[in-house]
XYZ file of C-alpha atoms in Angstrom:
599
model
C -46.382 9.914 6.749
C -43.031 11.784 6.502
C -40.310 10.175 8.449
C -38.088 12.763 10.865
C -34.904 12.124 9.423
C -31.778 11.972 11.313
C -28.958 14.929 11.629
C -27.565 15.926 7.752
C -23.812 14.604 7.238
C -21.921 17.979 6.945
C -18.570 16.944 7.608
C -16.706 17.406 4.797
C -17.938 20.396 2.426
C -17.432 18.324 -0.906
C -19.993 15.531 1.080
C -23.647 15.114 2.621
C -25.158 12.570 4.065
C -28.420 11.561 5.345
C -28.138 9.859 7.721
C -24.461 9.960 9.306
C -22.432 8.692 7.106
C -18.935 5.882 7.073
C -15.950 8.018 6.910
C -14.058 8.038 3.142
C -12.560 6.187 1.945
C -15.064 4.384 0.856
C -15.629 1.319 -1.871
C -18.804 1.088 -4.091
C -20.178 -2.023 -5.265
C -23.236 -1.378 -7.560
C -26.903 -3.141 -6.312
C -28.528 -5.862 -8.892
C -30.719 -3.250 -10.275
C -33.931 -5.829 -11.646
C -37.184 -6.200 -10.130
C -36.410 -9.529 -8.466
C -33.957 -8.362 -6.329
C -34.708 -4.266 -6.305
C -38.510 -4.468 -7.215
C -39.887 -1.180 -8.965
C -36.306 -0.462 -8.423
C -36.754 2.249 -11.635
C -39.863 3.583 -10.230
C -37.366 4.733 -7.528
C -35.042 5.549 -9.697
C -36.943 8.222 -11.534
C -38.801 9.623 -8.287
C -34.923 10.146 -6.894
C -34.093 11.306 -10.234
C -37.435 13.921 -9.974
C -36.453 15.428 -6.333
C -32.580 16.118 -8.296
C -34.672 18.069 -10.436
C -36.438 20.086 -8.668
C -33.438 21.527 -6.706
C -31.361 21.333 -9.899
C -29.109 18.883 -9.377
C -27.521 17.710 -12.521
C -25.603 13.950 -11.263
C -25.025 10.233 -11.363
C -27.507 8.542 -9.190
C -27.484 5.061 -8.443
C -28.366 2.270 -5.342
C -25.010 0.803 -4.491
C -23.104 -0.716 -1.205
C -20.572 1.244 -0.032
C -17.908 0.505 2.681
C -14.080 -0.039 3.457
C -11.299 -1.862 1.779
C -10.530 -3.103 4.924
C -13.685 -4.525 5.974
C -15.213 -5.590 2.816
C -18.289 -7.614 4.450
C -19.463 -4.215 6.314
C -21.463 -3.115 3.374
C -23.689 -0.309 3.667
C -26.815 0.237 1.546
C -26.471 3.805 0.015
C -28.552 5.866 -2.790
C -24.902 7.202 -3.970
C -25.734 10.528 -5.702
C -22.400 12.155 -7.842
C -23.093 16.031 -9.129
C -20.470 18.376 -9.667
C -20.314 20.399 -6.502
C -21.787 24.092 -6.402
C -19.919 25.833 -4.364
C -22.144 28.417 -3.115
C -24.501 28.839 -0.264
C -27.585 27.983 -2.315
C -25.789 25.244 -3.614
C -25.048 23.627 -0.210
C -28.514 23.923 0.973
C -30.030 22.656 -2.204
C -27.482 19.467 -1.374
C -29.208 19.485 2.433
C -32.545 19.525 1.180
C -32.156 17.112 -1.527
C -30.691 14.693 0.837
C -33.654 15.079 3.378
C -36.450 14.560 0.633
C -34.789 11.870 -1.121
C -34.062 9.890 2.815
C -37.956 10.585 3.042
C -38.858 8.946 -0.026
C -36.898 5.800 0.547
C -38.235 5.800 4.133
C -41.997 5.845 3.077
C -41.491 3.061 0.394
C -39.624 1.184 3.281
C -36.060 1.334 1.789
C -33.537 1.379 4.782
C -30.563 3.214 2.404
C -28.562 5.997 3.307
C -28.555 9.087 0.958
C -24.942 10.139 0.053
C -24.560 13.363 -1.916
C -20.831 13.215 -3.314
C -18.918 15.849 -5.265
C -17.664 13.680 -8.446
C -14.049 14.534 -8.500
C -13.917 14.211 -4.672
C -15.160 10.284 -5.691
C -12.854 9.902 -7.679
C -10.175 10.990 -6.024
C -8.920 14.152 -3.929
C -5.324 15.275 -4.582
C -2.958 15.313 -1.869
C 0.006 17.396 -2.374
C 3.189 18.081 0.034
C 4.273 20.988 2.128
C 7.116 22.705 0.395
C 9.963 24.396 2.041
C 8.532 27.959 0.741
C 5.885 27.673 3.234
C 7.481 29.045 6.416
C 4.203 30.299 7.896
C 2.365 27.325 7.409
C 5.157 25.403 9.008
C 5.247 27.490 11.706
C 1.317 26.914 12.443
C 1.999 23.371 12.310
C 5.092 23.250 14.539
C 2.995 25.060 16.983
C -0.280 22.753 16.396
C 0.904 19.310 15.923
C 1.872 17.860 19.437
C -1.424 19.584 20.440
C -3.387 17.895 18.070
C -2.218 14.626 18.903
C -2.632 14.686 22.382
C -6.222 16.287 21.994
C -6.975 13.228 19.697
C -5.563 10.703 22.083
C -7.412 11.801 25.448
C -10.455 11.745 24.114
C -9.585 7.555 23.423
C -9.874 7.741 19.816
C -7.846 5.353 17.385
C -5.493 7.122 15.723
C -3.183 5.980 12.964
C -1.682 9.090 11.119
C -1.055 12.633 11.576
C -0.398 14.750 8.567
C -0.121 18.343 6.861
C -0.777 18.782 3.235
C -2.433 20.386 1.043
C -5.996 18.934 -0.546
C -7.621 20.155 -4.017
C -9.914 19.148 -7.018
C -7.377 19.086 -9.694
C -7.951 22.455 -11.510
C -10.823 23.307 -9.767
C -10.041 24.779 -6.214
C -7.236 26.668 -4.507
C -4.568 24.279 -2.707
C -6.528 24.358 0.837
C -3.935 23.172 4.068
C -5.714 20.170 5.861
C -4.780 18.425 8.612
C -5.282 14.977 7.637
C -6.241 12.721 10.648
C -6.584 8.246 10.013
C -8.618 7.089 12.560
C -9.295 3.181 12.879
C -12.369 4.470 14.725
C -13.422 7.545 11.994
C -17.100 6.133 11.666
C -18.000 7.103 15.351
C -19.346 10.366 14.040
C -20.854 12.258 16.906
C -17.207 11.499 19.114
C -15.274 12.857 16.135
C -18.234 15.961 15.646
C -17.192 16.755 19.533
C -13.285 16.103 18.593
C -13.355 18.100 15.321
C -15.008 21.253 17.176
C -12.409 21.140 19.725
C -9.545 21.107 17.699
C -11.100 24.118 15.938
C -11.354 26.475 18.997
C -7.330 26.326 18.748
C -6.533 26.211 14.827
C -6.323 29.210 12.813
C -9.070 29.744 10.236
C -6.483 29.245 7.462
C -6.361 25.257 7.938
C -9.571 22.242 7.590
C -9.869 19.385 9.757
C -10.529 15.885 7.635
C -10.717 12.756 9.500
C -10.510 9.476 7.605
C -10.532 5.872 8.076
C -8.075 3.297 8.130
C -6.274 0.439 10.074
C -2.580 0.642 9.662
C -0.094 2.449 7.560
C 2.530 -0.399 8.024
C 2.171 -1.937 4.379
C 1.591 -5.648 5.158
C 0.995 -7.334 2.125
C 0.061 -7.821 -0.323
C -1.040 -11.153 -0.125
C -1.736 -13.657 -2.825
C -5.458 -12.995 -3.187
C -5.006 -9.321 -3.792
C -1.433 -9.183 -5.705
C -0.933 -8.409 -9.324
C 1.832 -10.447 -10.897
C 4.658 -8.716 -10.595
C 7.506 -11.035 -10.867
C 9.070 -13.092 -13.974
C 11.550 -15.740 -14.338
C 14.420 -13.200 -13.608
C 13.404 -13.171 -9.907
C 14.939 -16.886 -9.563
C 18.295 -15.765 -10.384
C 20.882 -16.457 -7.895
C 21.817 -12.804 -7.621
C 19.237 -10.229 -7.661
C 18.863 -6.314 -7.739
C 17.503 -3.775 -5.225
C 13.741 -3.588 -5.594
C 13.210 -7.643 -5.864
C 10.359 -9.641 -4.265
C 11.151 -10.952 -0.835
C 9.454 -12.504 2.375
C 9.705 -14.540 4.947
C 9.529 -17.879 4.239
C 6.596 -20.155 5.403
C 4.750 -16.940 5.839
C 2.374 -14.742 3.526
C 2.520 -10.921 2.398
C 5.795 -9.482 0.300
C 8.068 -6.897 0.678
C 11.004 -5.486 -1.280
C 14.576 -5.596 -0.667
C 15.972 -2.352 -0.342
C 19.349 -2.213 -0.482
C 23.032 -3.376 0.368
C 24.337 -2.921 3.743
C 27.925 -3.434 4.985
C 29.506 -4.019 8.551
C 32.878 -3.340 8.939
C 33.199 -6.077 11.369
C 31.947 -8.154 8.877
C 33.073 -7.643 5.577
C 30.852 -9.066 3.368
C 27.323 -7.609 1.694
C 24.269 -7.737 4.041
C 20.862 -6.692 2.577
C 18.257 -4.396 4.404
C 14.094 -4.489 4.401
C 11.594 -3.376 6.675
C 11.117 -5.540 10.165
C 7.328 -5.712 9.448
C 8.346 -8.397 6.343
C 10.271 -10.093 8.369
C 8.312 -10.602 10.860
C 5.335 -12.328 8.639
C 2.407 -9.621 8.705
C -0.099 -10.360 10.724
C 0.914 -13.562 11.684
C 2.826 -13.140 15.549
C 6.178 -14.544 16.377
C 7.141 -14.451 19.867
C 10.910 -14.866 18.783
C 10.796 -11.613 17.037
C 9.681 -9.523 20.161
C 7.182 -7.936 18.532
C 5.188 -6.787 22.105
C 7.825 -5.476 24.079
C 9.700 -2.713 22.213
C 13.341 -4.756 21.719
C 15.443 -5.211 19.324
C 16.686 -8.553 17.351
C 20.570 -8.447 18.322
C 23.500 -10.843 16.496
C 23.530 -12.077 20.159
C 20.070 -13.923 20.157
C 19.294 -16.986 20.146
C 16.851 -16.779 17.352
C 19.906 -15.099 14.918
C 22.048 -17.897 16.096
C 20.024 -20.619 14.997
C 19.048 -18.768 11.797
C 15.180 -19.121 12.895
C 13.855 -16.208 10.425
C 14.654 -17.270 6.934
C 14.286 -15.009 4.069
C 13.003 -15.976 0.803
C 13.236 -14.990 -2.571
C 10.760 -14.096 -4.190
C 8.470 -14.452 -1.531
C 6.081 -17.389 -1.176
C 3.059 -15.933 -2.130
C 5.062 -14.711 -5.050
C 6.215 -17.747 -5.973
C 3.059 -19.451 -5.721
C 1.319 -16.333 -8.079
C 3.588 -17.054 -10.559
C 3.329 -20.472 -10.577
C -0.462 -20.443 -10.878
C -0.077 -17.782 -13.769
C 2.660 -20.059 -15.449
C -0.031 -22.927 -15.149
C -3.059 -21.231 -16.141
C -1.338 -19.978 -19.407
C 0.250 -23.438 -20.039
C -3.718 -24.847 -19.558
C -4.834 -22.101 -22.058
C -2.394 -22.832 -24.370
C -3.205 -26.740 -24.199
C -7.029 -26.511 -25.008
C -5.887 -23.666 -28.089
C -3.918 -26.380 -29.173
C -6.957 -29.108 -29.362
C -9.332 -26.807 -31.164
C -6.732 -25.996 -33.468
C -5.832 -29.415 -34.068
C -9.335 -30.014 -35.010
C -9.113 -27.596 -37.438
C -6.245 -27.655 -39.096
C -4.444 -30.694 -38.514
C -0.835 -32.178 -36.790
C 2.105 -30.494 -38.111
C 0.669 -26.917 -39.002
C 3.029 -24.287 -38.412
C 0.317 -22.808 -35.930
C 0.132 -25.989 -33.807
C 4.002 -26.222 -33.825
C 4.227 -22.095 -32.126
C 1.497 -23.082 -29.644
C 3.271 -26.405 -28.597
C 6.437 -24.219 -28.428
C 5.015 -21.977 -26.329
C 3.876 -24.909 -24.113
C 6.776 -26.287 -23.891
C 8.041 -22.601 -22.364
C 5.387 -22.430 -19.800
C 6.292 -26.315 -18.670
C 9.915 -25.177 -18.202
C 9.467 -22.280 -16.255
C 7.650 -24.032 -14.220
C 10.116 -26.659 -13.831
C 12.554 -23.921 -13.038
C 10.691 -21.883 -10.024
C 9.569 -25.547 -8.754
C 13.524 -26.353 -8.470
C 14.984 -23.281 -7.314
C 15.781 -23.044 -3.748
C 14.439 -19.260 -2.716
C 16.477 -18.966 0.776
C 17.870 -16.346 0.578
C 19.561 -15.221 4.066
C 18.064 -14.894 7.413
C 17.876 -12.461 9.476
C 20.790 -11.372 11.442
C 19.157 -8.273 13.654
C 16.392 -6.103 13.302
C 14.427 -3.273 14.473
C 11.758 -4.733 16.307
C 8.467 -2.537 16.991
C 10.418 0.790 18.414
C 11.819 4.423 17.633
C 15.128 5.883 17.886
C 15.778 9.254 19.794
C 18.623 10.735 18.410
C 19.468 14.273 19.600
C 21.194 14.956 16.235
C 17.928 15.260 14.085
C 15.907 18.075 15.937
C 12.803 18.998 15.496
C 11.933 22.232 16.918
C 8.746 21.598 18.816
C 9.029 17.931 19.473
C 11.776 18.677 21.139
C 11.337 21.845 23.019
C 13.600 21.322 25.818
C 17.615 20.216 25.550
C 18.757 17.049 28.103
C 22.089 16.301 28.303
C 21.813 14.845 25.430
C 20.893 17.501 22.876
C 17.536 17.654 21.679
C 15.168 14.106 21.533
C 13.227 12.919 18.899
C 11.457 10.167 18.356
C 11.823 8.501 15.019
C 9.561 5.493 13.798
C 11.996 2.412 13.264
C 11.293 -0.316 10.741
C 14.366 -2.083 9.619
C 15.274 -5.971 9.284
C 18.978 -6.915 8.434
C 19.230 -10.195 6.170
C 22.797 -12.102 6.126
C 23.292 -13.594 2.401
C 23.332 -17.059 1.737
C 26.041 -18.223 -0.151
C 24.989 -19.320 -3.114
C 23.072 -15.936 -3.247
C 23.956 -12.607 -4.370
C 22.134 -9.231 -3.857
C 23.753 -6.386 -6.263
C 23.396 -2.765 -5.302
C 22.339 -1.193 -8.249
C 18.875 0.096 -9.705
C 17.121 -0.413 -12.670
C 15.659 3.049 -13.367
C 13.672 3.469 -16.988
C 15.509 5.445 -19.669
C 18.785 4.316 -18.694
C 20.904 1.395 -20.648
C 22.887 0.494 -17.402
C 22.119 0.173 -14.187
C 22.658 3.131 -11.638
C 24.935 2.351 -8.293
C 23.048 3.224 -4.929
C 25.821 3.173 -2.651
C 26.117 6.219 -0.663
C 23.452 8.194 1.464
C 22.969 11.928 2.401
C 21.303 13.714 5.972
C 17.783 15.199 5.365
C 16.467 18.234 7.285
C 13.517 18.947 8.862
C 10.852 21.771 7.069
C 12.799 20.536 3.190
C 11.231 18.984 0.947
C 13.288 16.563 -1.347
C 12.804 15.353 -4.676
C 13.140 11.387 -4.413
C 12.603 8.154 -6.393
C 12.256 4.562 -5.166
C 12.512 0.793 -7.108
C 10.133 -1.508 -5.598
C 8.574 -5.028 -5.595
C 5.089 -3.887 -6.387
C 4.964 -0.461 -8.515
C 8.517 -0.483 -9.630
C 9.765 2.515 -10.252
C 7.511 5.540 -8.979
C 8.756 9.284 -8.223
C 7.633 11.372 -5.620
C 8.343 14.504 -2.865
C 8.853 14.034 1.063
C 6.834 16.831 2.799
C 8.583 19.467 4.158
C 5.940 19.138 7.038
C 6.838 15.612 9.218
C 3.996 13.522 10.356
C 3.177 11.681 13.525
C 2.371 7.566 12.979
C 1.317 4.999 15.049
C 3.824 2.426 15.494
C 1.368 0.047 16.838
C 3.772 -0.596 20.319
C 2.823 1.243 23.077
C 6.118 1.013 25.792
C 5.659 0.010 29.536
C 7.933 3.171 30.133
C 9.148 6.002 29.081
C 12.601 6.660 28.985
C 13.913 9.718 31.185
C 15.620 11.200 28.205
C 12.619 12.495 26.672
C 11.842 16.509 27.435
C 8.972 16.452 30.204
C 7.543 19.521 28.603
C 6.822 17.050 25.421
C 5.064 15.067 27.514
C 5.250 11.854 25.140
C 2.992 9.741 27.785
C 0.342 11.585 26.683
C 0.212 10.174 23.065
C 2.334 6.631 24.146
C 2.354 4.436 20.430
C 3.102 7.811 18.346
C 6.384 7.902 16.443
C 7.735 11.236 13.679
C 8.017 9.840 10.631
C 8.610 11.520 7.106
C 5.556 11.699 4.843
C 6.054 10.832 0.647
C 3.980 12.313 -1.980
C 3.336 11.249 -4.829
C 4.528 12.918 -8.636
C 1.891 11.357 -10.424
C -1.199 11.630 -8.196
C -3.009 8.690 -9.382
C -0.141 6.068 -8.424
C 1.093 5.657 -5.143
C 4.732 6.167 -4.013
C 4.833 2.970 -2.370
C 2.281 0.422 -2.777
C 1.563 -3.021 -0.701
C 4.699 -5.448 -1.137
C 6.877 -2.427 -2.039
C 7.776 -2.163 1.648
C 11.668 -2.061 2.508
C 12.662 -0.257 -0.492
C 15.314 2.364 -0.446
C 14.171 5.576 -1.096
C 16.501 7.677 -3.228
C 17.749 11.361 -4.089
C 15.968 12.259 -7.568
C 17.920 15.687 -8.540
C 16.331 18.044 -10.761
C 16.976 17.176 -14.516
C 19.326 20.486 -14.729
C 21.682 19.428 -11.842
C 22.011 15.424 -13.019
C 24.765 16.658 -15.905
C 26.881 18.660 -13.270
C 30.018 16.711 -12.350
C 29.828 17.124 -8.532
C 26.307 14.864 -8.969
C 26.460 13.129 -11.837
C 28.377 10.154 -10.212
C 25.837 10.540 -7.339
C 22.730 10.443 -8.986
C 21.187 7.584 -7.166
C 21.825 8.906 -3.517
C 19.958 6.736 -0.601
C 17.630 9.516 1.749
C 15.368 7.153 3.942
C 13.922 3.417 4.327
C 10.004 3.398 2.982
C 7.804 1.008 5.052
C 4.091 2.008 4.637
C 1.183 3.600 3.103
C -2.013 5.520 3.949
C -4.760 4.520 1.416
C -6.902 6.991 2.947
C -4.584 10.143 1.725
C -2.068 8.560 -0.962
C 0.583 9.468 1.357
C 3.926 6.841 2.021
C 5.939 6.858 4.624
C 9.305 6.546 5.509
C 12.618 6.871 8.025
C 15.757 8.659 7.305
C 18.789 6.627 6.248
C 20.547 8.710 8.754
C 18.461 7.244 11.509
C 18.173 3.402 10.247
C 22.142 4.111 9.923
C 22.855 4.951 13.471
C 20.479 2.787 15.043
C 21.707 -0.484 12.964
C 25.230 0.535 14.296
C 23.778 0.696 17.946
C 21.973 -2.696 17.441
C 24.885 -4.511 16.122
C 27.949 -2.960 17.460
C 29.178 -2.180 14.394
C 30.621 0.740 12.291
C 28.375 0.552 8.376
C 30.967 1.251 5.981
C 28.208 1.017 2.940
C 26.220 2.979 2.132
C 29.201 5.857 3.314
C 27.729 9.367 4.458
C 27.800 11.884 1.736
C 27.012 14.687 3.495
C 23.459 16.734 3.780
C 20.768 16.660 0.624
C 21.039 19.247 -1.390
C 18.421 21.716 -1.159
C 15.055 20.965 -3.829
C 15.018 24.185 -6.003
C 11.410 23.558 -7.410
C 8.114 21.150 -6.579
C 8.283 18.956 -9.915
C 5.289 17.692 -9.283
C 4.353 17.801 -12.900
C 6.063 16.552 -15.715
C-alpha cells in the first residue's frame, strides 16, 4: 500500500527532506549497520541505492541519527543521502521525487526514518563570509531591513538568538549569495517559521535568502571539562601570566580567557579584564552577581567588598584536565616500564628514559597540586545589560536624535578582576612568527559599515585571524529589562524586540576554524594591519592595537561576536567612577584596504 507522505522539506535549496526536517546544524552519528540490530539492513540499502538510480542520483547513502550539539539525546532516525547538488530545475525535482519514493519504501517495510537529501559540501560545511565596506547597496538594504526583521521575528513569539548579514557559498562552486542568517532556539517548529519566512519575504528584495538555523546561545559558556581539549601546560602555573591564559571562576566549571590589562587612574596599579559571563560561572546562577535584573557589579557592593567572586588561574576544570592528562601519561608510562623490564632487564638505558620521564609527570603534578590558582576577584562588572552611548551611531537604530545625540544599544559583557599580589598579569601577546612578545596597550574607535582586519590570543584556539563585518548584528543578551529607559528614540520602538542588543559580528580568515571558540571568551580582540602597512613607522610600534572585547560564538554560522573597546571603555569608567588610563585612545582604526581573507 503506498503511504501519503507528508509535505517535502524545501527550505533551504542545497536541502530536502521528507518529512519536515530539524533545522542545521545538525550532528550525524552512523546506525549499527548488522542484521541484529538493522535486520536486512543491506536489502534496504540497495533498494534505496536502486530508487538513486533511477533518478540519477550519484551520492553517499547511509541510515544514521542526526540531531543537535546541544541536545545530543534528541536523536532523529534519518536515511542521510549526500550527492553533489544539481542545480537545475530537473535536478531539484529529481531530489523531490527521490525523497518521496525512498520515504515510501521505508514506510512499507515499517521503517519510521526520515529521508534527508543533503548537498555534500553544504554537509560539510557552508562558508560564511563578512560584509565588506565596498558594499554600500547591500548595506543600505540592510540598514533599511534589519529593525524590521527583528521585530517581525519577535511578534510572532519565536526564540531568537542572532541576527546577521553575510554572505553564504560552496567554496568554488557558487556566487557569494547575501543571506540573512536568523538562530532560532525554536528553528525546528517548521510550519511557524514556513509562515515567518514568507512574511519576511513580501518585504525583502529578491537580491537577499532567508536561512533560519538552530541554536541556544551565542554567549560562549564553556567549555567544560567533558568537552575541552587540553590546552594548557605547566607554564599556566606561573605566577605572572600573559593575555590569552586560562581563567575561571573558582569553585565553578566552564573557562574563559583573560583578555587584557586594564588601568584606573584612581587606582594605580594593573587590573585585568574578561567577559562577565566567566565570571559569573556559566550556567550555574549567583544571585550576588545580579544576573536577572539588568545591574551592574559596582566597587561599592557588598559582594566586591568581601571579595565573594574569586578568579582562578587556570580555571578549575583546567586544572583538573591537566591533572588527569599528567596522570594518565604518568600511568602509561608506568605499565611501559613493567613490560620493558620484563624484557630487557633493570638498568637498560630504555628503562632509565622511561623512569625519567616518570619522574617528570610525578613532578608536574606535584607542582599544579601546590600552586595556589587565585588569582584576583572581581572588583565590578558588567552584569547582563547594554550601553547606549550617543557617540557610536548607527543610522537606523537610531533614527531619531534625544538630547542626547543619537542611542544605541550595545551588548555589554565585561568582568573587571583586581590582581592578587603574589600574581602578575603582563600585557603582551604571544603572536607566531615573532621572537618577542608584542605590547597590546593602546586601543582605537571602530565605525559602523567598516570592516577591520583583526587578530585575537585566546585560551582555547590561540591565536586565530579574522574580519568584523562591516554589517552589525542584533544578539540576544538573554535579559529582558522591566523598563525601558526614556532615552531611547520612540520611533525605534526597542519594546518591541525587549532582550535584543547590536553587537559586532567576527569572521573567520580560515573558514574551517573559528575566530573564537568555547573557553576563548574575554579575549581582546586586536588591530591586524595589512602586511604592507606593519613596516611603516606611524604603525609599526602599534601593531597590536586593542578594537573590541570577544564574548561568544554562533556554531550555527561560524560567526564570533564581540563589543567595541570604545564601549567596554566608557561604560567601565561609568561603572567605577574612574578615568582608564590603559589601554590610552589612539584615535579611529584605520580604514581595511583589502578582504584578506585568503592567505
Amino acid at each position: 500500500m503506498e503511504h501519503n507522505p507528508p509535505d517535502i522539506d524545501t527550505r533551504l535549496p542545497y536541502r530536502i527532506g521528507c518529512p519536515q526536517l530539524p533545522a542545521l546544524p545538525l550532528e550525524t552519528e552512523d546506525f549499527q549497520t548488522n542484521d541484529i540490530d538493522f535486520p536486512r539492513w543491506r536489502a534496504h540499502d540497495d533498494s534505496v541505492r536502486d530508487i538513486l538510480r533511477k533518478y540519477k542520483i550519484s551520492a553517499h547513502a547511509k541510515p544514521a541519527y542526526r540531531f543537535h550539539r546541544e541536545t545530543p539525546a534528541e536523536k532523529h532516525p534519518t536515511w542521510l543521502i549526500l550527492p553533489r547538488i544539481d542545480k537545475t530545475e530537473n535536478g531539484i525535482n529529481a531530489w523531490r521525487q527521490a525523497a518521496r519514493d525512498i520515504w515510501n519504501y521505508l514506510q512499507r517495510q515499517g521503517l519510521n526514518l526520515s529521508v534527508e537529501i543533503l548537498d555534500l559540501q553544504a554537509h560539510q560545511g557552508l562558508e560564511t563570509k563578512p560584509i565588506l565596506s565596498s558594499e554600500v547597496e547591500l548595506l543600505k538594504i540592510w540598514d533599511d531591513v534589519i529593525f524590521r526583521i527583528a521585530t517581525t521575528v519577535i511578534q510572532r513569539g519565536h526564540d531568537l538568538k542572532a541576527l546577521d548579514l553575510v554572505h553564504r557559498e560552496r567554496r568554488g562552486l557558487d556566487a557569494s549569495i547575501a543571506v540573512i542568517a536568523i538562530t532560532a532556539k525554536d528553528a525546528d517548529s517548521n510550519e511557524r517559521w514556513y509562515t515567518t519566512v514568507e512574511a519576511l519575504y513580501k518585504f525583502l528584495p529578491p537580491s537577499l535568502r532567508v536561512e533560519v538555523r538552530f541554536g541556544i546561545n551565542v554567549f560562549v559558556k564553556g567549555p567544560s571539562k567533558t568537552n575541552s581539549n587540553n590546552v594548557i601546560s605547566l607554564a599556566d602555573y606561573s605566577a605572572t601570566v600573559d593575555m590569552g591564559t586560562s581563567c575561571g571562576r573558582l569553585k565553578f566549571p566552564y573557562s574563559g580567557s583573560l583578555g587584557g590589562v586594564i588601568r584606573l587612574k584612581g587606582v594605580g596599579e594593573n587590573l585585568a579584564l574578561t567577559n562577565h559571563h566567566v565570571m559569573w560561572g556559566g550556567d550555574q546562577p549567583h544571585q550576588d552577581l545580579k544576573q536577572d535584573n539588568g545591574q551592574s557589579i559596582t566597587p561599592m557592593d557588598e559582594v566586591v567588598k568581601s571579595k565573594t567572586i574569586v578568579a582562578a588561574c587556570p580555571s578549575d576544570d583546567d586544572h583538573e584536565i591537566f591533572l588527569e592528562t599528567m596522570n594518565s601519561e604518568r600511568g602509561c608510562l608506568i605499565d611501559e616500564r613493567s613490560r620493558e623490564v620484563g624484557i630487557r632487564g633493570e638498568g637498560h638505558q630504555h628503562i632509565k628514559e622511561l623512569e625519567q620521564q616518570i619522574q617528570l609527570r610525578t613532578s608536574r603534578i606535584q607542582v599544579a597540586k601546590d600552586f595556589d590558582r587565585r588569582f584576583g576577584w572581581v572588583v565590578a562588572s558588567s552584569g547582563k545589560r547594554w550601553a547606549s552611548l550617543p557617540e557610536m551611531e548607527h543610522p537606523n537604530l537610531a533614527t531619531r536624535k534625544s538630547s542626547e545625540g543619537p542611542m544605541v544599544r550595545w551588548v555589554l559583557d565585561w568582568s573587571l578582576i583586581r590582581i592578587a599580589n603574589d600574581r602578575g598579569f603582563m600585557d603582551i601577546v604571544q603572536q607566531p612568527g615573532y621572537t618577542s612578545p608584542i605590547p597590546a596597550r593602546r586601543y582605537q574607535s571602530i565605525t559602523p559599515y567598516k570592516h577591520y582586519n583583526v587578530a585575537k590570543s585566546g585560551r582555547s584556539s590561540g591565536w586565530t585571524k579574522g574580519i568584523i563585518s562591516a554589517a552589525k548584528c542584533l544578539l540576544n543578551a538573554e535579559y529582558t529589562p522591566t523598563k525601558q529607559p526614556e532615552t531611547y528614540p520612540a520611533v525605534l520602538s526597542w519594546e518591541k524586540i525587549p532582550s535584543l542588543g547590536v553587537g559586532y559580528s567576527v569572521l573567520p580568515r580560515e573558514q574551517k576554524t573559528p575566530f573564537l571558540e568555547p573557553g576563548d571568551s574575554g579575549s581582546f580582540v586586536l588591530l591586524d594591519q595589512h602586511p604592507d602597512e606593519r613596516a611603516k613607522p606611524e604603525v609599526s610600534d602599534n601593531k597590536r592595537l586593542i578594537v573590541g572585547l570577544g564574548f561568544g560564538h554562533n556554531n550555527s554560522y561560524n560567526i564570533s561576536y564581540m563589543t567595541s573597546m570604545e564601549t567596554v571603555v566608557k561604560d567601565i569608567e561609568k561603572v567605577t567612577g574612574e578615568k582608564i588610563e590603559q589601554p590610552s585612545y589612539a584615535g579611529d582604526a584605520p580604514d581595511t584596504k583589502e578582504y584578506l581573507g585568503r592567505e
